[in-house]
PDB file of C-alpha atoms in Angstrom:
ATOM      1  CA  UNK A  20    -199.777 -54.261  81.727  1.00  0.00           C
ATOM      2  CA  UNK A  21    -197.033 -56.833  81.197  1.00  0.00           C
ATOM      3  CA  UNK A  22    -197.982 -56.992  77.508  1.00  0.00           C
ATOM      4  CA  UNK A  23    -197.381 -53.251  77.176  1.00  0.00           C
ATOM      5  CA  UNK A  24    -194.074 -53.608  79.051  1.00  0.00           C
ATOM      6  CA  UNK A  25    -192.888 -56.347  76.684  1.00  0.00           C
ATOM      7  CA  UNK A  26    -194.241 -54.550  73.596  1.00  0.00           C
ATOM      8  CA  UNK A  27    -191.915 -51.667  74.436  1.00  0.00           C
ATOM      9  CA  UNK A  28    -188.999 -54.088  74.134  1.00  0.00           C
ATOM     10  CA  UNK A  29    -188.389 -54.561  77.853  1.00  0.00           C
ATOM     11  CA  UNK A  30    -187.454 -57.834  79.572  1.00  0.00           C
ATOM     12  CA  UNK A  31    -190.604 -59.752  80.625  1.00  0.00           C
ATOM     13  CA  UNK A  32    -188.853 -61.232  83.673  1.00  0.00           C
ATOM     14  CA  UNK A  33    -188.015 -57.772  84.975  1.00  0.00           C
ATOM     15  CA  UNK A  34    -191.678 -56.745  85.056  1.00  0.00           C
ATOM     16  CA  UNK A  35    -192.398 -58.609  88.280  1.00  0.00           C
ATOM     17  CA  UNK A  36    -189.388 -57.203  90.151  1.00  0.00           C
ATOM     18  CA  UNK A  37    -190.098 -53.485  89.802  1.00  0.00           C
ATOM     19  CA  UNK A  38    -192.323 -50.988  91.568  1.00  0.00           C
ATOM     20  CA  UNK A  39    -195.107 -49.096  89.779  1.00  0.00           C
ATOM     21  CA  UNK A  40    -192.916 -45.972  89.832  1.00  0.00           C
ATOM     22  CA  UNK A  41    -190.051 -47.862  88.160  1.00  0.00           C
ATOM     23  CA  UNK A  42    -192.545 -49.207  85.621  1.00  0.00           C
ATOM     24  CA  UNK A  43    -193.562 -45.685  84.632  1.00  0.00           C
ATOM     25  CA  UNK A  44    -189.921 -44.571  84.375  1.00  0.00           C
ATOM     26  CA  UNK A  45    -188.959 -47.562  82.225  1.00  0.00           C
ATOM     27  CA  UNK A  46    -191.965 -47.194  79.932  1.00  0.00           C
ATOM     28  CA  UNK A  47    -191.274 -43.470  79.502  1.00  0.00           C
ATOM     29  CA  UNK A  48    -187.628 -44.223  78.700  1.00  0.00           C
ATOM     30  CA  UNK A  49    -188.623 -46.903  76.198  1.00  0.00           C
ATOM     31  CA  UNK A  50    -191.137 -44.527  74.598  1.00  0.00           C
ATOM     32  CA  UNK A  51    -188.457 -41.861  74.196  1.00  0.00           C
ATOM     33  CA  UNK A  52    -186.060 -44.410  72.713  1.00  0.00           C
ATOM     34  CA  UNK A  53    -188.664 -45.560  70.188  1.00  0.00           C
ATOM     35  CA  UNK A  54    -189.510 -41.966  69.224  1.00  0.00           C
ATOM     36  CA  UNK A  55    -185.814 -41.152  68.757  1.00  0.00           C
ATOM     37  CA  UNK A  56    -185.377 -44.243  66.577  1.00  0.00           C
ATOM     38  CA  UNK A  57    -188.383 -43.217  64.470  1.00  0.00           C
ATOM     39  CA  UNK A  58    -187.040 -39.671  64.136  1.00  0.00           C
ATOM     40  CA  UNK A  59    -183.733 -41.136  62.983  1.00  0.00           C
ATOM     41  CA  UNK A  60    -185.451 -43.222  60.321  1.00  0.00           C
ATOM     42  CA  UNK A  61    -187.443 -40.210  59.080  1.00  0.00           C
ATOM     43  CA  UNK A  62    -184.250 -38.102  58.981  1.00  0.00           C
ATOM     44  CA  UNK A  63    -182.486 -40.827  57.000  1.00  0.00           C
ATOM     45  CA  UNK A  64    -185.347 -41.243  54.506  1.00  0.00           C
ATOM     46  CA  UNK A  65    -185.582 -37.485  53.980  1.00  0.00           C
ATOM     47  CA  UNK A  66    -181.852 -37.160  53.327  1.00  0.00           C
ATOM     48  CA  UNK A  67    -181.780 -40.158  50.974  1.00  0.00           C
ATOM     49  CA  UNK A  68    -184.625 -38.630  48.962  1.00  0.00           C
ATOM     50  CA  UNK A  69    -183.054 -35.156  48.994  1.00  0.00           C
ATOM     51  CA  UNK A  70    -179.581 -36.369  48.039  1.00  0.00           C
ATOM     52  CA  UNK A  71    -180.923 -38.626  45.291  1.00  0.00           C
ATOM     53  CA  UNK A  72    -182.201 -35.490  43.518  1.00  0.00           C
ATOM     54  CA  UNK A  73    -178.790 -33.780  43.629  1.00  0.00           C
ATOM     55  CA  UNK A  74    -176.662 -33.746  40.506  1.00  0.00           C
ATOM     56  CA  UNK A  75    -173.563 -33.207  42.637  1.00  0.00           C
ATOM     57  CA  UNK A  76    -173.311 -34.525  46.182  1.00  0.00           C
ATOM     58  CA  UNK A  77    -172.104 -32.215  48.925  1.00  0.00           C
ATOM     59  CA  UNK A  78    -168.840 -32.979  50.672  1.00  0.00           C
ATOM     60  CA  UNK A  79    -169.330 -35.759  53.216  1.00  0.00           C
ATOM     61  CA  UNK A  80    -167.633 -33.743  55.960  1.00  0.00           C
ATOM     62  CA  UNK A  81    -170.303 -31.056  55.616  1.00  0.00           C
ATOM     63  CA  UNK A  82    -172.992 -33.651  56.396  1.00  0.00           C
ATOM     64  CA  UNK A  83    -171.297 -35.140  59.444  1.00  0.00           C
ATOM     65  CA  UNK A  84    -171.649 -33.572  62.843  1.00  0.00           C
ATOM     66  CA  UNK A  85    -168.519 -32.972  64.828  1.00  0.00           C
ATOM     67  CA  UNK A  86    -168.686 -33.056  68.588  1.00  0.00           C
ATOM     68  CA  UNK A  87    -166.414 -30.503  70.232  1.00  0.00           C
ATOM     69  CA  UNK A  88    -163.923 -31.931  72.694  1.00  0.00           C
ATOM     70  CA  UNK A  89    -164.617 -30.994  76.282  1.00  0.00           C
ATOM     71  CA  UNK A  90    -161.649 -29.356  77.943  1.00  0.00           C
ATOM     72  CA  UNK A  91    -159.930 -31.674  80.379  1.00  0.00           C
ATOM     73  CA  UNK A  92    -160.177 -30.775  84.017  1.00  0.00           C
ATOM     74  CA  UNK A  93    -156.894 -29.833  85.649  1.00  0.00           C
ATOM     75  CA  UNK A  94    -155.792 -31.299  88.955  1.00  0.00           C
ATOM     76  CA  UNK A  95    -156.339 -27.898  90.554  1.00  0.00           C
ATOM     77  CA  UNK A  96    -159.926 -27.767  89.221  1.00  0.00           C
ATOM     78  CA  UNK A  97    -160.589 -31.235  90.644  1.00  0.00           C
ATOM     79  CA  UNK A  98    -159.183 -30.263  94.039  1.00  0.00           C
ATOM     80  CA  UNK A  99    -161.342 -27.126  94.124  1.00  0.00           C
ATOM     81  CA  UNK A 100    -164.429 -29.183  93.299  1.00  0.00           C
ATOM     82  CA  UNK A 101    -163.640 -31.704  96.032  1.00  0.00           C
ATOM     83  CA  UNK A 102    -163.044 -28.916  98.538  1.00  0.00           C
ATOM     84  CA  UNK A 103    -166.419 -27.395  97.657  1.00  0.00           C
ATOM     85  CA  UNK A 104    -168.136 -30.758  98.115  1.00  0.00           C
ATOM     86  CA  UNK A 105    -166.408 -31.241 101.455  1.00  0.00           C
ATOM     87  CA  UNK A 106    -167.701 -27.890 102.691  1.00  0.00           C
ATOM     88  CA  UNK A 107    -171.175 -28.351 101.170  1.00  0.00           C
ATOM     89  CA  UNK A 108    -171.551 -31.659 103.027  1.00  0.00           C
ATOM     90  CA  UNK A 109    -170.783 -29.991 106.339  1.00  0.00           C
ATOM     91  CA  UNK A 110    -167.015 -30.402 106.482  1.00  0.00           C
ATOM     92  CA  UNK A 111    -165.001 -28.360 108.947  1.00  0.00           C
ATOM     93  CA  UNK A 112    -163.284 -25.398 107.224  1.00  0.00           C
ATOM     94  CA  UNK A 113    -160.390 -25.593 109.701  1.00  0.00           C
ATOM     95  CA  UNK A 114    -159.792 -29.222 108.769  1.00  0.00           C
ATOM     96  CA  UNK A 115    -159.875 -28.267 105.087  1.00  0.00           C
ATOM     97  CA  UNK A 116    -157.290 -25.548 105.716  1.00  0.00           C
ATOM     98  CA  UNK A 117    -155.009 -28.146 107.351  1.00  0.00           C
ATOM     99  CA  UNK A 118    -155.400 -30.464 104.356  1.00  0.00           C
ATOM    100  CA  UNK A 119    -154.584 -27.619 101.964  1.00  0.00           C
ATOM    101  CA  UNK A 120    -151.384 -26.883 103.913  1.00  0.00           C
ATOM    102  CA  UNK A 121    -150.383 -30.538 103.619  1.00  0.00           C
ATOM    103  CA  UNK A 122    -151.027 -30.432  99.866  1.00  0.00           C
ATOM    104  CA  UNK A 123    -148.802 -27.395  99.469  1.00  0.00           C
ATOM    105  CA  UNK A 124    -145.972 -29.050 101.404  1.00  0.00           C
ATOM    106  CA  UNK A 125    -145.886 -32.099  99.137  1.00  0.00           C
TER     107      UNK A 125
END
């Protein structure tokens, strides 16, 4: 089993310090990582072959993915989220009302 663990690129010393459940989780994570790396290599090879047949290359920007910026959370949004957590974890609504009054005063 340790051979499989190491073959997946994991630290051999760590093998003896984990539970069987952690072993399964780590091996599954390593398997996913290896599959993603292989998919990336296949994607790259396909695009190299496809682009090498083009007489005119497409604009580089059209090939690159852009990740949309997540909107930043306002202070009010953060306070609402914290208030909801406080109540969800059994906080006293009266105490929360007192804290809200203090916030408004400052």
